[in-house]
């Protein structure tokens, strides 16, 4: 009987050890999966924020350029004029942030942490504004596209 | 006693199976995730869309300036200056800021960001009053040719200031 009980005790201790090892392996796998999922989830917002900011710039400039008839560009600012040569809105880079000022001088920041920005038009095509933006984070893609000034009436 | 032993073994067996399954499932999940097409917007795809917009807006600006302007059909051409100027797409061959095309020397950051892309423009006559312009930005990814396109309808002799005729896609 004593021998039997001893055998059972030994068996149980082996089983417990085995059990512990298996649980440990499963725990390690669960932790590893959680870390991987967290890293994937955490890395997305940065990209989405930049793309979101770029989309914001596109929608704002597309809207403004529909009603703009001419543009005045400087090294880091853009002024859009309507058909009556009145200021429609302004875009300006200040302290690394791109802000948009509407005709009532209400400012709103549309992109933060910019390393450099330039607006330019061509001599042949003064009604085409090209925008180039380099975000401060060098890993992000630069913004490079153009907008035609359509000069439509009935702006906002 | 026998019953006790049997129960303990069966529990361990289940745990063992679970452990083996959890290890074995990892490569399967990896294989399945590889087989699912990537739906997210990649940097390349986004950059290509920005470049396609540049080309389409250039065509619109030219049409505003000259309502009879009709974009010519062009084959797939590079958009940055490598060696031969003639081979650059006409929509990227001159920028006021660079006094010419984009080169490695003038703006290396932009150059390397768009070096992989090529531009192609197709023009289709739809009827006597309408034509369609399709702008393709082409690039290579994992050995496959990827295209982002932007298309727009234009009437003859006057430009459309409205965006309602825009369409875009990818393949």
Tab-separated table of C-alpha atoms in Angstrom:
chain	number	residue	atom	x	y	z
A	1	UNK	CA	0.000	0.000	0.000
A	2	UNK	CA	2.788	2.371	0.982
A	3	UNK	CA	4.664	1.497	-2.166
A	4	UNK	CA	1.560	2.006	-4.200
A	5	UNK	CA	0.919	5.445	-2.656
A	6	UNK	CA	4.562	6.381	-3.243
A	7	UNK	CA	4.243	5.402	-6.894
A	8	UNK	CA	1.100	7.453	-7.230
A	9	UNK	CA	2.799	10.470	-5.608
A	10	UNK	CA	5.789	10.136	-7.943
A	11	UNK	CA	3.506	9.818	-10.952
A	12	UNK	CA	1.575	12.913	-9.927
A	13	UNK	CA	4.710	14.982	-9.474
A	14	UNK	CA	5.887	13.990	-12.956
A	15	UNK	CA	2.487	14.760	-14.388
A	16	UNK	CA	2.434	18.131	-12.598
A	17	UNK	CA	5.832	18.995	-13.988
A	18	UNK	CA	4.729	17.969	-17.467
A	19	UNK	CA	1.527	19.952	-17.017
A	20	UNK	CA	3.493	23.007	-15.913
A	21	UNK	CA	5.773	22.779	-18.946
A	22	UNK	CA	2.794	22.533	-21.322
A	23	UNK	CA	1.004	25.446	-19.644
A	24	UNK	CA	4.239	27.449	-19.810
A	25	UNK	CA	4.612	26.713	-23.540
A	26	UNK	CA	1.003	27.771	-24.159
A	27	UNK	CA	1.464	30.934	-22.081
A	28	UNK	CA	4.594	31.849	-24.024
A	29	UNK	CA	2.708	31.345	-27.293
A	30	UNK	CA	-0.231	33.456	-26.113
A	31	UNK	CA	2.108	36.260	-24.948
A	32	UNK	CA	4.045	36.090	-28.238
A	33	UNK	CA	0.800	36.282	-30.250
A	34	UNK	CA	-0.425	39.214	-28.126
A	35	UNK	CA	2.845	41.120	-28.621
A	36	UNK	CA	2.739	40.512	-32.396
A	37	UNK	CA	-0.897	41.623	-32.611
A	38	UNK	CA	-0.191	44.692	-30.461
A	39	UNK	CA	2.802	45.673	-32.612
A	40	UNK	CA	0.759	45.325	-35.811
A	41	UNK	CA	-2.073	47.328	-34.305
A	42	UNK	CA	0.240	49.984	-32.864
A	43	UNK	CA	2.139	50.493	-36.130
A	44	UNK	CA	-1.004	51.267	-38.139
A	45	UNK	CA	-2.100	54.618	-36.665
A	46	UNK	CA	1.152	56.406	-37.678
A	47	UNK	CA	0.637	55.543	-41.336
A	48	UNK	CA	-3.058	56.246	-41.123
A	49	UNK	CA	-2.401	59.627	-39.505
A	50	UNK	CA	-0.120	60.741	-42.332
A	51	UNK	CA	-2.465	59.422	-45.014
A	52	UNK	CA	-5.366	61.009	-43.169
A	53	UNK	CA	-3.499	64.342	-43.110
A	54	UNK	CA	-2.641	64.012	-46.811
A	55	UNK	CA	-6.277	63.262	-47.644
A	56	UNK	CA	-7.256	66.314	-45.626
A	57	UNK	CA	-4.871	68.500	-47.647
A	58	UNK	CA	-6.179	67.040	-50.915
A	59	UNK	CA	-9.837	67.626	-50.051
A	60	UNK	CA	-9.175	71.195	-48.833
A	61	UNK	CA	-7.021	72.182	-51.826
A	62	UNK	CA	-9.356	70.503	-54.341
A	63	UNK	CA	-12.280	72.421	-52.928
A	64	UNK	CA	-10.419	75.757	-52.846
A	65	UNK	CA	-8.916	75.310	-56.312
A	66	UNK	CA	-12.370	74.772	-57.830
A	67	UNK	CA	-13.209	78.395	-57.054
A	68	UNK	CA	-9.707	79.855	-57.354
A	69	UNK	CA	-8.839	81.740	-60.517
A	70	UNK	CA	-5.262	82.680	-59.737
A	71	UNK	CA	-2.592	81.939	-57.174
A	72	UNK	CA	0.320	83.744	-55.609
A	73	UNK	CA	3.055	81.461	-54.403
A	74	UNK	CA	5.943	82.191	-52.067
A	75	UNK	CA	8.580	79.858	-50.643
A	76	UNK	CA	6.238	78.368	-48.086
A	77	UNK	CA	2.864	80.003	-48.587
A	78	UNK	CA	0.061	80.015	-51.113
A	79	UNK	CA	-2.659	82.610	-51.596
A	80	UNK	CA	-5.647	81.722	-53.771
A	81	UNK	CA	-7.755	84.429	-55.430
A	82	UNK	CA	-11.262	84.113	-56.856
A	83	UNK	CA	-12.496	85.522	-60.187
A	84	UNK	CA	-12.912	88.987	-58.635
A	85	UNK	CA	-9.283	88.944	-57.442
A	86	UNK	CA	-10.411	88.695	-53.826
A	87	UNK	CA	-8.542	86.424	-51.431
A	88	UNK	CA	-10.261	83.063	-51.234
A	89	UNK	CA	-7.918	81.456	-48.718
A	90	UNK	CA	-4.280	81.142	-47.725
A	91	UNK	CA	-2.024	78.232	-46.889
A	92	UNK	CA	1.028	78.913	-44.776
A	93	UNK	CA	3.813	76.910	-43.146
A	94	UNK	CA	4.585	78.147	-39.643
A	95	UNK	CA	6.868	76.362	-37.195
A	96	UNK	CA	6.524	73.083	-39.059
A	97	UNK	CA	2.725	73.184	-39.206
A	98	UNK	CA	0.640	73.841	-42.321
A	99	UNK	CA	-2.326	76.103	-41.619
A	100	UNK	CA	-5.207	77.216	-43.776
A	101	UNK	CA	-6.653	80.685	-43.331
A	102	UNK	CA	-10.064	81.283	-44.850
A	103	UNK	CA	-11.238	84.675	-46.151
A	104	UNK	CA	-12.318	85.660	-42.619
A	105	UNK	CA	-8.795	84.857	-41.347
A	106	UNK	CA	-9.981	81.844	-39.372
A	107	UNK	CA	-6.962	79.572	-39.122
A	108	UNK	CA	-6.975	75.805	-38.941
A	109	UNK	CA	-3.959	73.506	-38.816
A	110	UNK	CA	-4.201	70.788	-41.435
A	111	UNK	CA	-0.809	69.094	-41.135
A	112	UNK	CA	1.719	68.958	-38.316
A	113	UNK	CA	5.442	68.138	-38.202
A	114	UNK	CA	6.531	69.190	-41.667
A	115	UNK	CA	10.226	69.289	-42.519
A	116	UNK	CA	9.839	71.345	-45.692
A	117	UNK	CA	7.084	72.458	-48.007
A	118	UNK	CA	6.901	74.222	-51.332
A	119	UNK	CA	4.145	75.515	-53.566
A	120	UNK	CA	4.874	76.453	-57.135
A	121	UNK	CA	3.192	77.254	-60.424
A	122	UNK	CA	4.605	77.135	-63.919
A	123	UNK	CA	5.218	79.990	-66.353
A	124	UNK	CA	3.436	78.020	-69.062
A	125	UNK	CA	0.677	76.904	-66.733
A	126	UNK	CA	0.019	79.552	-64.070
A	127	UNK	CA	-3.311	77.870	-63.334
A	128	UNK	CA	-1.638	74.725	-62.009
A	129	UNK	CA	-0.404	74.675	-58.411
A	130	UNK	CA	2.069	71.940	-57.533
A	131	UNK	CA	2.543	71.054	-53.869
A	132	UNK	CA	5.485	69.178	-52.377
A	133	UNK	CA	5.643	68.287	-48.685
A	134	UNK	CA	8.272	66.382	-46.747
A	135	UNK	CA	7.052	65.223	-43.344
A	136	UNK	CA	9.485	65.445	-40.424
A	137	UNK	CA	9.366	61.667	-40.166
A	138	UNK	CA	11.631	60.553	-43.022
A	139	UNK	CA	10.003	57.113	-43.075
A	140	UNK	CA	6.776	58.609	-44.396
A	141	UNK	CA	6.249	59.120	-48.119
A	142	UNK	CA	6.499	62.694	-49.437
A	143	UNK	CA	3.413	64.457	-50.724
A	144	UNK	CA	3.716	65.484	-54.345
A	145	UNK	CA	0.762	66.372	-56.536
A	146	UNK	CA	-0.907	69.228	-58.412
A	147	UNK	CA	-4.203	71.073	-58.488
A	148	UNK	CA	-5.741	72.949	-61.426
A	149	UNK	CA	-7.333	76.311	-60.673
A	150	UNK	CA	-10.758	75.947	-62.241
A	151	UNK	CA	-12.063	79.446	-61.468
A	152	UNK	CA	-15.690	78.435	-60.940
A	153	UNK	CA	-18.242	80.904	-59.609
A	154	UNK	CA	-20.409	80.586	-56.496
A	155	UNK	CA	-17.712	79.759	-53.970
A	156	UNK	CA	-18.551	79.281	-50.352
B	1	UNK	CA	-6.820	4.124	-8.566
B	2	UNK	CA	-6.890	3.039	-12.148
B	3	UNK	CA	-9.678	5.520	-12.791
B	4	UNK	CA	-7.611	8.330	-11.215
B	5	UNK	CA	-4.663	7.496	-13.422
B	6	UNK	CA	-6.823	7.392	-16.525
B	7	UNK	CA	-8.334	10.838	-15.789
B	8	UNK	CA	-4.921	12.427	-15.185
B	9	UNK	CA	-3.532	11.000	-18.398
B	10	UNK	CA	-6.511	12.103	-20.477
B	11	UNK	CA	-6.185	15.674	-19.167
B	12	UNK	CA	-2.518	15.741	-20.037
B	13	UNK	CA	-3.290	14.272	-23.429
B	14	UNK	CA	-5.770	17.043	-24.123
B	15	UNK	CA	-3.275	19.677	-23.040
B	16	UNK	CA	-0.579	18.046	-25.103
B	17	UNK	CA	-2.845	18.034	-28.145
B	18	UNK	CA	-3.688	21.695	-27.524
B	19	UNK	CA	-0.029	22.600	-27.208
B	20	UNK	CA	0.884	20.737	-30.402
B	21	UNK	CA	-2.078	22.294	-32.216
B	22	UNK	CA	-1.193	25.804	-31.050
B	23	UNK	CA	2.355	25.332	-32.370
B	24	UNK	CA	1.218	23.667	-35.596
B	25	UNK	CA	-1.430	26.310	-36.338
B	26	UNK	CA	1.167	29.106	-36.625
B	27	UNK	CA	2.495	28.118	-40.102
B	28	UNK	CA	-1.067	27.462	-41.307
B	29	UNK	CA	-2.198	30.936	-40.240
B	30	UNK	CA	0.892	32.378	-41.937
B	31	UNK	CA	0.113	30.517	-45.187
B	32	UNK	CA	-3.540	31.638	-45.103
B	33	UNK	CA	-2.560	35.273	-44.424
B	34	UNK	CA	-0.174	35.145	-47.399
B	35	UNK	CA	-2.896	33.827	-49.706
B	36	UNK	CA	-5.311	36.658	-48.828
B	37	UNK	CA	-4.789	39.634	-51.189
B	38	UNK	CA	-3.573	42.763	-49.457
B	39	UNK	CA	-6.467	45.161	-49.204
B	40	UNK	CA	-4.733	47.974	-47.374
B	41	UNK	CA	-3.552	51.065	-49.167
B	42	UNK	CA	0.192	50.797	-49.439
B	43	UNK	CA	2.620	53.693	-49.708
B	44	UNK	CA	3.324	52.861	-53.364
B	45	UNK	CA	-0.355	52.797	-54.219
B	46	UNK	CA	-0.928	56.120	-52.468
B	47	UNK	CA	2.078	57.753	-54.146
B	48	UNK	CA	0.847	56.453	-57.535
B	49	UNK	CA	-2.567	58.016	-56.878
B	50	UNK	CA	-0.933	61.383	-56.088
B	51	UNK	CA	1.083	61.182	-59.326
B	52	UNK	CA	-1.992	60.219	-61.369
B	53	UNK	CA	-3.783	63.224	-59.904
B	54	UNK	CA	-0.845	65.452	-60.913
B	55	UNK	CA	-1.140	64.248	-64.523
B	56	UNK	CA	-4.931	64.592	-64.664
B	57	UNK	CA	-4.861	68.072	-63.095
B	58	UNK	CA	-2.162	69.102	-65.589
B	59	UNK	CA	-4.446	67.990	-68.433
B	60	UNK	CA	-7.351	69.934	-66.873
B	61	UNK	CA	-5.155	73.056	-66.481
B	62	UNK	CA	-4.073	72.766	-70.128
B	63	UNK	CA	-7.716	72.385	-71.188
B	64	UNK	CA	-8.664	75.496	-69.204
B	65	UNK	CA	-5.907	77.450	-70.917
B	66	UNK	CA	-6.639	75.973	-74.326
B	67	UNK	CA	-10.098	74.321	-74.611
B	68	UNK	CA	-9.091	72.532	-77.805
B	69	UNK	CA	-6.168	70.759	-76.124
B	70	UNK	CA	-6.397	67.012	-76.556
B	71	UNK	CA	-3.867	64.881	-74.628
B	72	UNK	CA	-1.937	62.584	-76.899
B	73	UNK	CA	-1.736	58.856	-76.357
B	74	UNK	CA	1.602	57.965	-74.805
B	75	UNK	CA	3.383	54.734	-74.004
B	76	UNK	CA	4.686	53.920	-70.525
B	77	UNK	CA	7.461	56.416	-69.775
B	78	UNK	CA	9.649	57.202	-66.732
B	79	UNK	CA	8.771	60.273	-64.677
B	80	UNK	CA	12.223	61.230	-63.411
B	81	UNK	CA	15.386	62.095	-65.305
B	82	UNK	CA	17.825	59.224	-65.585
B	83	UNK	CA	19.872	59.671	-68.726
B	84	UNK	CA	17.682	60.518	-71.660
B	85	UNK	CA	15.424	63.531	-71.419
B	86	UNK	CA	13.342	62.431	-74.405
B	87	UNK	CA	12.138	59.366	-72.582
B	88	UNK	CA	10.498	61.278	-69.692
B	89	UNK	CA	6.718	61.560	-69.676
B	90	UNK	CA	5.650	64.986	-70.974
B	91	UNK	CA	3.728	65.593	-67.716
B	92	UNK	CA	6.944	65.372	-65.681
B	93	UNK	CA	9.504	66.897	-68.052
B	94	UNK	CA	9.450	70.430	-66.639
B	95	UNK	CA	8.933	71.868	-63.172
B	96	UNK	CA	9.486	75.541	-62.520
B	97	UNK	CA	11.258	74.850	-59.241
B	98	UNK	CA	13.814	72.542	-60.847
B	99	UNK	CA	13.935	74.346	-64.214
B	100	UNK	CA	13.484	70.935	-65.787
B	101	UNK	CA	12.571	67.410	-64.754
B	102	UNK	CA	13.126	65.926	-61.290
B	103	UNK	CA	16.716	64.715	-60.977
B	104	UNK	CA	18.690	62.891	-58.333
B	105	UNK	CA	20.943	65.902	-57.846
B	106	UNK	CA	18.215	68.489	-57.347
B	107	UNK	CA	15.885	66.576	-55.061
B	108	UNK	CA	17.122	63.156	-54.064
B	109	UNK	CA	14.311	62.507	-51.568
B	110	UNK	CA	11.572	63.052	-54.129
B	111	UNK	CA	13.606	61.313	-56.828
B	112	UNK	CA	13.917	58.077	-54.865
B	113	UNK	CA	10.274	58.240	-53.785
B	114	UNK	CA	8.971	58.337	-57.367
B	115	UNK	CA	11.790	56.724	-59.344
B	116	UNK	CA	9.970	53.382	-59.634
B	117	UNK	CA	6.854	54.820	-61.275
B	118	UNK	CA	6.061	55.164	-64.964
B	119	UNK	CA	3.281	57.114	-66.614
B	120	UNK	CA	1.044	56.202	-69.532
B	121	UNK	CA	-1.888	58.158	-70.960
B	122	UNK	CA	-4.665	56.769	-73.155
B	123	UNK	CA	-7.281	58.860	-74.945
B	124	UNK	CA	-10.477	57.331	-76.331
B	125	UNK	CA	-13.004	58.995	-78.564
B	126	UNK	CA	-16.421	57.994	-77.224
B	127	UNK	CA	-18.716	59.912	-79.557
B	128	UNK	CA	-18.628	63.119	-81.534
B	129	UNK	CA	-18.801	65.281	-78.375
B	130	UNK	CA	-16.977	63.302	-75.737
B	131	UNK	CA	-13.595	61.712	-75.148
B	132	UNK	CA	-12.163	59.781	-72.249
B	133	UNK	CA	-8.668	60.217	-70.813
B	134	UNK	CA	-7.160	57.434	-68.715
B	135	UNK	CA	-3.971	58.120	-66.769
B	136	UNK	CA	-2.018	55.055	-65.649
B	137	UNK	CA	0.771	55.111	-63.097
B	138	UNK	CA	2.649	51.828	-63.360
B	139	UNK	CA	5.110	50.256	-60.929
B	140	UNK	CA	6.593	46.883	-60.075
B	141	UNK	CA	5.827	45.159	-56.801
B	142	UNK	CA	7.027	41.663	-55.885
B	143	UNK	CA	7.699	40.986	-59.566
B	144	UNK	CA	4.191	41.967	-60.595
B	145	UNK	CA	3.201	44.991	-62.638
B	146	UNK	CA	0.802	47.173	-60.648
B	147	UNK	CA	-1.310	49.945	-62.149
B	148	UNK	CA	-3.202	52.804	-60.573
B	149	UNK	CA	-5.455	54.595	-62.988
B	150	UNK	CA	-7.552	57.738	-63.010
B	151	UNK	CA	-10.069	58.341	-65.767
B	152	UNK	CA	-12.145	61.317	-66.770
B	153	UNK	CA	-14.548	62.322	-69.480
B	154	UNK	CA	-13.991	65.556	-71.381
B	155	UNK	CA	-16.214	67.239	-73.956
B	156	UNK	CA	-14.736	68.744	-77.067
B	157	UNK	CA	-14.013	72.474	-77.132
B	158	UNK	CA	-14.806	73.372	-73.525
B	159	UNK	CA	-13.408	72.083	-70.274
B	160	UNK	CA	-15.407	70.571	-67.446
B	161	UNK	CA	-14.796	72.259	-64.153
B	162	UNK	CA	-16.857	69.721	-62.289
B	163	UNK	CA	-15.321	66.673	-60.657
B	164	UNK	CA	-18.340	64.454	-61.198
B	165	UNK	CA	-16.767	62.760	-64.168
B	166	UNK	CA	-13.718	61.535	-62.279
B	167	UNK	CA	-13.189	57.878	-61.693
B	168	UNK	CA	-10.260	56.052	-60.248
B	169	UNK	CA	-9.183	52.503	-59.569
B	170	UNK	CA	-6.356	50.056	-59.466
B	171	UNK	CA	-5.397	46.621	-60.705
